[in-house]
Amino acid sequence: MAKHRGRGVASVNYPIGMNLGGDPSQALVHATPTGKFVVTLSSIDLGQGMKSVTRQLAAETLGVPIEDVHVDTGDSDTGPHCMGSFASRGTHRAGNAVVAAAREAKEVLLEVAAEELEVDPRDLELDGRGNVRVKGAPARALSVRDVAQAAHFKRGKSISGRGMFLVPPSDVDPDTGAMRPVTTYAHACMIVDVEVDDETGEVRVLSIKAAYEIGRALNIGLVEQQLVGGAWMGISHALFETVEPYYPDRAHGPTDFNGYLMPGPGDMCPVEIEIIERPALDGPYGAKGIGEMCATPPIPAIANAIEDAIGVRITEMPFTPEKILRALDAKRAGR
Amino acid sequence: MRIRKELFADERDDDLAIVGKPVRRQDIEGHVTGRTTFFDDRLVPGLLHIRCVRSTHDHARIRAIDTREAERVPGVRRILRWADLPKKAHNILTIFNFGIDDEPALADGKVRYRGEPIVAIVAESLRAADEAVAKVRVDYDPLPAVFDVEEALKPDAPLVNEYIGRNWFRYWGDYDCQQIRFGDVEAAFRQADVIVEGRYQMSPIEHAPLETQGCIVVPGEDGRFTVYTCTQGLHFSLDNTAAQLRLDTNRLHFIGGTVGGGFGGKVDTVVEPLAVLAAMLTGRPVRYVFTRAEEMQVSSPRGAERVYITDGVTRDGRILARKIVHYHDAGAYSRLSTYGTIKSAAHHPGPYWIPNVWVDSFCVFTNRTPSSAMRGFGVTGGDFALESQMDAVARAIGMDPLELRIKNAYRDGDMKAHRKLTEGAALIECIQVAAELARWPLSEEARSASSRIGGGGDRGRVPPTPPARTRLSDRGEGERGRETSRIDAAERPSARATTPPPSWLRSEARAVEARAVEDGARRAAEGGEGRRREEQEPPEPPRPASGHGALRFSSVFGSRRR
């Protein structure tokens, strides 16, 4: 009886957005009279950071400080349509809509500023600190607040923009399956080290090392949270979780977290990840989406590492101690 | 976490001010101090609560439901039944004209999975609702159930869902599965040195959000209903709720956007329609929130998938052909499985350029909790199978598993099996970086490979592809007819009971969806005709063409030389 170490790999890609497209998202951006901006959406923040990412995209596109942008979402009376937060689509679809809306609002902002400064709007830029200035002549500038005041109370102009993003729906050829599932894919490769106890059948994940290609990391902190959280979920899927432990038999279905097992903090391993950015041609600043793919590669990588460790391949998820011991028994029996 | 800026640097401007920075989340203070408002944090006076009586059988006809005792429980305000539903069956994709309305929000005279809601108790307190639930008497007539996807496709399998009319979903009119046909896999298997077979199975998985799904509905003075909800698709759930209740959409006002964990489990729009209906019928605000047990056993899990893969490989590690038969266990109702099945077909054969690919992806109905979307929908089960299989291939030919992956990785300009050219590939670079991190030695060739070099050309063309249609048997209209014809006026619940008649006898869904069922019933009644069936077998695990000397490795049948 011994503990055996093994190493396994998996490399995957992930389609961004709903399969076959046809899943629109909209955004509205407007300035308040004091030059603050509100992004209005109906996209859902599940904890993944939808509000934060769209806020950054709006601030970047408008050229204003991030503190001057607020994202308001989740009210069907005010928020324009968004298909929803799923299919790794939020950043890509809603993000594009926000960028488009912010661009349109920025155009109005610059038009009003140009009238106030009596220059051509094409000669203007935002300094990222809340001012509109003439390119090459930074002394000739107006604060965004002053521009918004002028727009509201002097010129009667709405500094606002509408954005919509839609990947046109694709047909499917029923015979060949010819279709355009999505427009861009994210990528990953993961290497996992495990230790398998051949007496108890328990698997411990010792380390995860991975590379993720995600187009553009819009917020590196959120990226890290998703990828590490996803690694945890992948370990959980691989080794612990199911609501039907003897599928397809329906017996022994858990109804609470005493029966439905998931890894605790002590089961989590160090995760080391490096990011690659190959921008999506149609992504907001090249961004793709990482919401879903990060939970996937640990599963096959752990299966492969188990085989490397003890010479048996487990082909049914989750890889419970029971399955591992039975597989070892079968191997010893020469089956 | 490090960003490898030197890779693909020429495709990117790195001059952004705010994008890319670890900016603090707008909502973080509320989250870490526990002040964020979730749907269930609304204090609404006069709130009523919903609990459902749920099926204790996997598959059964309901002979009678006796609610008399339950109605006398103090605090019970209303008991919702199938008869109260404005729309008798629904599917959340039919608002986009895809799929079939195949699921009643409350049992239609039959239950098709354990846990299916039969009646909904609306009461002043959860305690009263629970007490009433315990006092409802349901008289079941159990039916044979089917739980295994391949068993469900057999001609004599019990019919799970009469709205669908068969135990699998038909795509694009009359295709039994979503198929991918690219090149000639059988011819390529004959060229291969080694055949590697695998069978991979996953089990249903729960989303396990901290916040179980639910909603609070508040009727307004203006005839509108405000719905505080944790849905992952605000307008999607609004539109589906309106469709189910036959309400104008502008009578619903959905407020959400801040969700305590979703992972795909809050898309199905299961709680909102019943809660709004209860609010309409009582004129009171209503709360309907799943218990943890309901979340685990009744709400849609990630569906189980079974994947058979057969690969034809050369000794130097080139995958010549990959044949996949993929079964998705939808459970008793479609929900989003019809969509996930297509997505899984599109995802095959993984991020590799393989010149001959065959995929049959089936959406199969069984007598279990309907499955639906979960993080990685249509991909996770497939990737478990594909990436396990890649290692099985590497072992079979004695090749390093990363070298095998780089050798077969798709590159810019390569034609995918779904007939779109690869753009923006970066699998090779991910493998190289991961190998570096783990100090996994790669050959010079693998280290110098690039996603931008070596693709396209011949690899960018669609190969000659012989047409091949996978057909399951029509599986005996007669049996289906018998099944249906037994559910008949004579067996309808007695006048005393409150069970509604079966939906397929008097359903508005009848116009389109139930036609096949009625045809079956009619034919059975006419005698005999319905028994005619095309003698075709359900699909078997893929098998390479015989008559070649390839070494065969199989997790299905063990290794053997043929």
Short mmCIF file of C-alpha atoms in Angstrom, two decimals, chain A residues 7-15 17-20 41-52 55-57 59-60 63-66 69-88 128 170 172-191 193 209-213 215-227 229-230 233 237 241-257 260 262 272-279 281 284-285 288 290-296 299-301 303-305 307-309 311 313-319 323, chain B residues 1-5 7-9 11-27 31 36 58 93 96 113-115 147-149 171-172 175 177-182 199-209 224 230-236 238-239 252-264 267 292-297 301-302 304-306 329 339 342-347 350-352 366-369 374-377 379-381 383-385 387-389 391-392 395 401-402 405 410 412 416-420 423-427 429-440 451-452 465 468-469 555:
data_model
loop_
_atom_site.label_atom_id
_atom_site.label_comp_id
_atom_site.label_asym_id
_atom_site.label_seq_id
_atom_site.Cartn_x
_atom_site.Cartn_y
_atom_site.Cartn_z
CA ARG A 7 1.08 14.08 -13.70
CA GLY A 8 -1.59 14.74 -16.28
CA VAL A 9 -2.34 17.31 -18.95
CA ALA A 10 -5.27 18.70 -20.87
CA SER A 11 -5.46 21.30 -23.59
CA VAL A 12 -8.76 22.84 -24.61
CA ASN A 13 -10.43 25.62 -26.46
CA TYR A 14 -13.68 27.35 -25.60
CA PRO A 15 -16.32 28.96 -27.82
CA GLY A 17 -20.94 33.36 -26.69
CA MET A 18 -24.02 31.41 -27.53
CA ASN A 19 -23.63 28.67 -30.06
CA LEU A 20 -24.83 29.81 -33.51
CA LEU A 41 -27.66 47.51 -18.84
CA SER A 42 -29.76 44.50 -18.03
CA SER A 43 -26.76 42.19 -17.91
CA ILE A 44 -26.43 40.12 -14.78
CA ASP A 45 -23.58 40.21 -12.27
CA LEU A 46 -23.28 36.69 -10.89
CA GLY A 47 -20.24 37.62 -8.89
CA GLN A 48 -18.06 37.28 -11.97
CA GLY A 49 -17.59 41.05 -12.20
CA MET A 50 -19.97 42.06 -14.97
CA LYS A 51 -20.43 45.53 -13.48
CA SER A 52 -16.71 46.05 -13.05
CA ARG A 55 -17.38 49.99 -16.09
CA GLN A 56 -13.75 49.71 -17.14
CA LEU A 57 -14.69 49.39 -20.80
CA ALA A 59 -14.23 54.53 -18.81
CA GLU A 60 -11.54 53.43 -21.23
CA GLY A 63 -11.49 58.53 -21.70
CA VAL A 64 -12.69 59.50 -18.24
CA PRO A 65 -11.61 58.35 -14.76
CA ILE A 66 -13.22 55.12 -13.65
CA VAL A 69 -18.60 55.90 -14.33
CA HIS A 70 -21.36 53.97 -12.63
CA VAL A 71 -22.93 50.82 -14.00
CA ASP A 72 -26.63 50.39 -13.35
CA THR A 73 -28.02 47.02 -14.28
CA GLY A 74 -30.79 44.59 -13.56
CA ASP A 75 -34.00 46.55 -14.07
CA SER A 76 -36.08 45.50 -17.05
CA ASP A 77 -37.88 48.87 -17.17
CA THR A 78 -34.70 50.85 -17.71
CA GLY A 79 -32.03 48.41 -18.86
CA PRO A 80 -32.07 47.60 -22.55
CA HIS A 81 -32.13 43.97 -23.59
CA CYS A 82 -29.28 41.60 -22.89
CA MET A 83 -29.61 37.90 -23.60
CA GLY A 84 -28.11 37.02 -20.23
CA SER A 85 -25.01 36.04 -18.34
CA PHE A 86 -24.15 32.60 -19.66
CA ALA A 87 -22.21 30.95 -22.50
CA SER A 88 -19.12 33.03 -21.57
CA GLY A 128 -8.27 60.49 -18.72
CA SER A 170 -25.86 30.98 -38.22
CA VAL A 172 -26.84 24.64 -39.63
CA ASP A 173 -26.62 22.15 -42.45
CA PRO A 174 -28.39 19.10 -40.99
CA ASP A 175 -26.41 16.65 -43.12
CA THR A 176 -22.86 17.92 -42.71
CA GLY A 177 -23.20 20.07 -39.61
CA ALA A 178 -21.68 23.02 -41.46
CA MET A 179 -22.26 26.05 -39.24
CA ARG A 180 -20.65 29.05 -37.64
CA PRO A 181 -20.87 28.22 -33.93
CA VAL A 182 -19.08 31.33 -32.65
CA THR A 183 -16.67 33.99 -33.86
CA THR A 184 -13.80 33.43 -31.44
CA TYR A 185 -12.30 30.84 -29.10
CA ALA A 186 -10.25 31.07 -25.93
CA HIS A 187 -7.56 28.47 -25.21
CA ALA A 188 -5.90 26.75 -22.30
CA CYS A 189 -3.45 24.06 -21.33
CA MET A 190 -3.20 22.66 -17.82
CA ILE A 191 -0.71 20.38 -16.11
CA ASP A 193 0.15 16.79 -10.28
CA LYS A 209 0.04 24.90 -13.62
CA ALA A 210 -1.74 26.38 -16.57
CA ALA A 211 -1.63 28.81 -19.44
CA TYR A 212 -4.79 30.59 -20.56
CA GLU A 213 -5.17 32.52 -23.79
CA GLY A 215 -7.77 37.58 -25.91
CA ARG A 216 -7.26 40.42 -23.47
CA ALA A 217 -7.27 40.43 -19.69
CA LEU A 218 -9.61 43.38 -19.04
CA ASN A 219 -9.14 43.15 -15.29
CA ILE A 220 -6.27 40.95 -14.22
CA GLY A 221 -7.64 40.64 -10.70
CA LEU A 222 -11.00 39.34 -11.91
CA VAL A 223 -9.23 37.03 -14.34
CA GLU A 224 -7.24 35.50 -11.53
CA GLN A 225 -10.34 35.06 -9.36
CA GLN A 226 -12.19 33.32 -12.18
CA LEU A 227 -9.31 31.04 -13.09
CA GLY A 229 -12.13 29.58 -8.66
CA GLY A 230 -12.61 27.60 -11.85
CA MET A 233 -14.62 23.83 -9.40
CA HIS A 237 -16.21 18.08 -10.61
CA GLU A 241 -19.50 16.14 -7.17
CA THR A 242 -22.62 14.48 -8.47
CA VAL A 243 -26.28 14.47 -7.56
CA GLU A 244 -26.56 10.88 -8.80
CA PRO A 245 -23.59 8.96 -7.41
CA TYR A 246 -24.67 5.70 -9.04
CA TYR A 247 -25.91 7.14 -12.31
CA PRO A 248 -27.95 5.96 -14.14
CA ASP A 249 -29.38 4.49 -10.95
CA ARG A 250 -31.09 7.32 -9.11
CA ALA A 251 -30.37 6.02 -5.61
CA HIS A 252 -28.38 7.90 -2.96
CA GLY A 253 -29.02 11.38 -4.35
CA PRO A 254 -27.75 13.96 -1.86
CA THR A 255 -30.04 16.71 -0.62
CA ASP A 256 -27.59 18.84 1.35
CA PHE A 257 -23.90 19.61 1.65
CA TYR A 260 -23.05 16.51 -1.67
CA MET A 262 -17.07 19.49 -2.49
CA GLU A 272 0.08 28.92 -11.03
CA ILE A 273 -1.24 30.50 -14.20
CA GLU A 274 0.19 32.59 -17.00
CA ILE A 275 -1.96 34.58 -19.39
CA ILE A 276 -1.57 34.88 -23.14
CA GLU A 277 -3.39 37.60 -25.06
CA ARG A 278 -4.16 36.99 -28.70
CA PRO A 279 -6.90 39.57 -29.27
CA LEU A 281 -10.87 40.46 -33.87
CA PRO A 284 -13.93 44.60 -26.84
CA TYR A 285 -10.24 45.57 -26.89
CA LYS A 288 -12.86 36.91 -25.17
CA ILE A 290 -13.14 33.06 -19.32
CA GLY A 291 -16.26 32.40 -17.32
CA GLU A 292 -16.74 28.77 -18.20
CA MET A 293 -13.62 27.24 -19.66
CA CYS A 294 -11.61 27.37 -16.45
CA ALA A 295 -13.66 24.64 -14.76
CA THR A 296 -13.09 22.17 -17.58
CA ILE A 299 -11.21 17.16 -15.07
CA PRO A 300 -9.39 15.33 -17.87
CA ALA A 301 -6.00 16.48 -16.55
CA ALA A 303 -8.01 11.64 -14.98
CA ASN A 304 -4.79 11.55 -16.96
CA ALA A 305 -2.69 12.15 -13.85
CA GLU A 307 -3.54 6.94 -14.86
CA ASP A 308 0.03 8.21 -14.74
CA ALA A 309 0.10 7.53 -11.00
CA GLY A 311 -1.89 2.77 -14.23
CA ARG A 313 -7.87 4.94 -16.45
CA ILE A 314 -11.03 6.18 -14.80
CA THR A 315 -13.58 6.94 -17.49
CA GLU A 316 -16.54 7.87 -15.33
CA MET A 317 -16.89 11.14 -13.44
CA PRO A 318 -16.47 11.81 -10.60
CA PHE A 319 -13.30 9.84 -9.83
CA LYS A 323 -14.21 3.88 -8.50
CA MET B 1 -0.39 36.04 -12.25
CA ARG B 2 1.82 36.97 -15.13
CA ILE B 3 0.79 38.06 -18.62
CA ARG B 4 3.14 36.85 -21.33
CA LYS B 5 3.13 40.11 -23.24
CA LEU B 7 3.45 36.48 -27.29
CA PHE B 8 1.30 37.87 -30.13
CA ALA B 9 2.62 41.36 -29.26
CA GLU B 11 -1.46 41.78 -32.80
CA ARG B 12 -2.11 44.09 -29.89
CA ASP B 13 -1.80 47.70 -28.70
CA ASP B 14 -0.76 47.84 -25.08
CA ASP B 15 -1.54 51.53 -24.61
CA LEU B 16 -4.72 51.27 -22.59
CA ALA B 17 -5.31 53.34 -19.46
CA ILE B 18 -7.91 51.41 -17.50
CA VAL B 19 -8.45 48.16 -19.35
CA GLY B 20 -6.08 45.53 -18.03
CA LYS B 21 -5.71 47.05 -14.59
CA PRO B 22 -6.84 45.28 -11.43
CA VAL B 23 -9.48 47.92 -10.77
CA ARG B 24 -11.51 47.34 -7.62
CA ARG B 25 -14.97 46.02 -8.20
CA GLN B 26 -17.80 48.52 -8.08
CA ASP B 27 -19.79 46.20 -5.80
CA HIS B 31 -20.29 42.03 -0.93
CA THR B 36 -25.46 43.83 -1.07
CA ASP B 58 -40.01 8.45 -11.46
CA LEU B 93 -36.62 28.20 -26.29
CA PHE B 96 -37.38 31.95 -30.27
CA TYR B 113 -39.46 12.38 -12.95
CA ARG B 114 -39.15 12.11 -9.21
CA GLY B 115 -39.58 15.58 -7.76
CA PHE B 147 -32.92 5.96 -16.88
CA ASP B 148 -30.20 5.01 -19.30
CA VAL B 149 -29.79 6.98 -22.51
CA TYR B 171 -33.35 18.17 -35.26
CA TRP B 172 -34.12 20.19 -38.34
CA TYR B 175 -32.82 14.27 -38.16
CA CYS B 177 -29.27 13.74 -34.01
CA GLN B 178 -27.06 16.70 -34.73
CA GLN B 179 -24.52 15.29 -37.10
CA ILE B 180 -21.13 16.47 -38.31
CA ARG B 181 -19.77 14.90 -41.47
CA PHE B 182 -16.28 15.87 -42.61
CA ARG B 199 -16.23 5.35 -23.65
CA TYR B 200 -16.61 8.24 -21.24
CA GLN B 201 -19.43 8.90 -18.85
CA MET B 202 -20.25 11.74 -16.52
CA SER B 203 -22.98 12.03 -13.91
CA PRO B 204 -25.30 14.95 -13.23
CA ILE B 205 -23.74 17.82 -11.31
CA GLU B 206 -25.39 20.48 -9.17
CA HIS B 207 -24.60 24.18 -9.60
CA ALA B 208 -24.48 24.58 -5.82
CA PRO B 209 -24.92 28.36 -5.64
CA ARG B 224 -48.20 45.20 -13.22
CA CYS B 230 -31.99 35.88 -9.36
CA THR B 231 -32.32 34.95 -13.02
CA GLN B 232 -29.21 34.98 -15.18
CA GLY B 233 -31.18 36.38 -18.11
CA LEU B 234 -33.45 39.23 -17.06
CA HIS B 235 -35.39 39.78 -20.27
CA PHE B 236 -35.17 36.09 -21.15
CA LEU B 238 -39.40 38.05 -18.29
CA ASP B 239 -40.36 37.05 -21.81
CA LEU B 252 -44.02 42.40 -15.85
CA HIS B 253 -41.20 44.36 -14.29
CA PHE B 254 -38.13 42.25 -13.49
CA ILE B 255 -35.54 43.47 -11.04
CA GLY B 256 -32.38 41.51 -10.46
CA GLY B 257 -28.88 41.77 -11.77
CA THR B 258 -27.13 40.79 -8.56
CA VAL B 259 -27.04 37.06 -8.14
CA GLY B 260 -25.60 34.82 -5.45
CA GLY B 261 -24.00 32.35 -7.79
CA GLY B 262 -25.46 31.14 -11.05
CA PHE B 263 -23.23 28.76 -13.00
CA GLY B 264 -26.04 28.24 -15.52
CA VAL B 267 -31.71 30.34 -16.64
CA ARG B 292 -31.41 23.26 -0.70
CA ALA B 293 -32.88 19.80 -1.24
CA GLU B 294 -34.96 21.11 -4.14
CA GLU B 295 -31.93 22.88 -5.54
CA MET B 296 -30.02 19.60 -5.49
CA GLN B 297 -32.61 17.10 -6.65
CA PRO B 301 -28.37 19.81 -12.95
CA ARG B 302 -25.57 19.73 -15.46
CA ALA B 304 -25.00 13.51 -17.73
CA GLU B 305 -23.29 12.78 -21.02
CA ARG B 306 -21.95 9.57 -22.49
CA ASP B 329 -29.26 12.89 -20.95
CA TYR B 339 -29.41 23.60 -27.61
CA ILE B 342 -25.91 21.12 -31.02
CA LYS B 343 -23.22 23.04 -29.18
CA SER B 344 -21.47 19.81 -28.25
CA ALA B 345 -21.48 18.67 -31.87
CA ALA B 346 -19.96 22.00 -32.94
CA HIS B 347 -17.25 21.60 -30.31
CA GLY B 350 -11.71 19.44 -29.96
CA PRO B 351 -9.01 22.02 -30.76
CA TYR B 352 -7.31 19.74 -33.25
CA THR B 366 -35.13 9.73 -19.54
CA ASN B 367 -37.21 9.70 -16.35
CA ARG B 368 -34.92 11.90 -14.34
CA THR B 369 -34.81 15.53 -13.29
CA MET B 374 -24.21 24.62 -16.52
CA ARG B 375 -20.84 26.34 -16.80
CA GLY B 376 -19.28 24.83 -19.89
CA PHE B 377 -22.63 23.69 -21.30
CA VAL B 379 -18.35 21.48 -23.74
CA THR B 380 -17.33 20.16 -20.31
CA GLY B 381 -18.52 16.58 -20.81
CA ASP B 383 -13.70 17.90 -23.15
CA PHE B 384 -13.47 15.32 -20.38
CA ALA B 385 -13.91 12.66 -23.06
CA GLU B 387 -8.78 15.05 -23.45
CA SER B 388 -8.94 11.66 -21.74
CA GLN B 389 -8.96 10.14 -25.20
CA ASP B 391 -3.94 10.55 -23.45
CA ALA B 392 -5.27 7.12 -24.39
CA ARG B 395 -0.26 5.78 -24.55
CA PRO B 401 0.96 13.53 -24.51
CA LEU B 402 1.95 17.18 -25.02
CA ARG B 405 -1.38 17.58 -28.76
CA TYR B 410 -5.35 23.37 -35.02
CA ASP B 412 -4.66 29.46 -38.39
CA LYS B 416 -12.69 22.83 -38.80
CA ALA B 417 -15.09 19.91 -38.92
CA HIS B 418 -18.02 22.33 -38.87
CA ARG B 419 -16.53 23.89 -41.99
CA LYS B 420 -15.27 27.23 -40.78
CA GLU B 423 -8.62 32.09 -36.92
CA GLY B 424 -6.80 33.30 -33.86
CA ALA B 425 -5.62 29.86 -32.75
CA ALA B 426 -3.42 29.77 -29.67
CA LEU B 427 -3.52 26.22 -28.38
CA GLU B 429 1.29 28.57 -27.34
CA CYS B 430 -0.76 27.57 -24.28
CA ILE B 431 0.84 24.13 -24.32
CA GLN B 432 4.31 25.63 -24.65
CA VAL B 433 3.80 28.04 -21.76
CA ALA B 434 2.23 25.41 -19.51
CA ALA B 435 5.10 23.02 -20.28
CA GLU B 436 7.56 25.74 -19.37
CA LEU B 437 5.78 26.40 -16.06
CA ALA B 438 5.81 22.71 -15.18
CA ARG B 439 9.30 22.13 -16.54
CA TRP B 440 7.93 19.52 -18.90
CA SER B 451 -0.34 28.51 -34.27
CA ARG B 452 0.39 30.98 -37.04
CA THR B 465 -17.42 13.70 -47.75
CA ALA B 468 -24.31 9.54 -44.40
CA ARG B 469 -27.53 10.03 -42.48
CA SER B 555 -11.60 1.38 -22.73
#
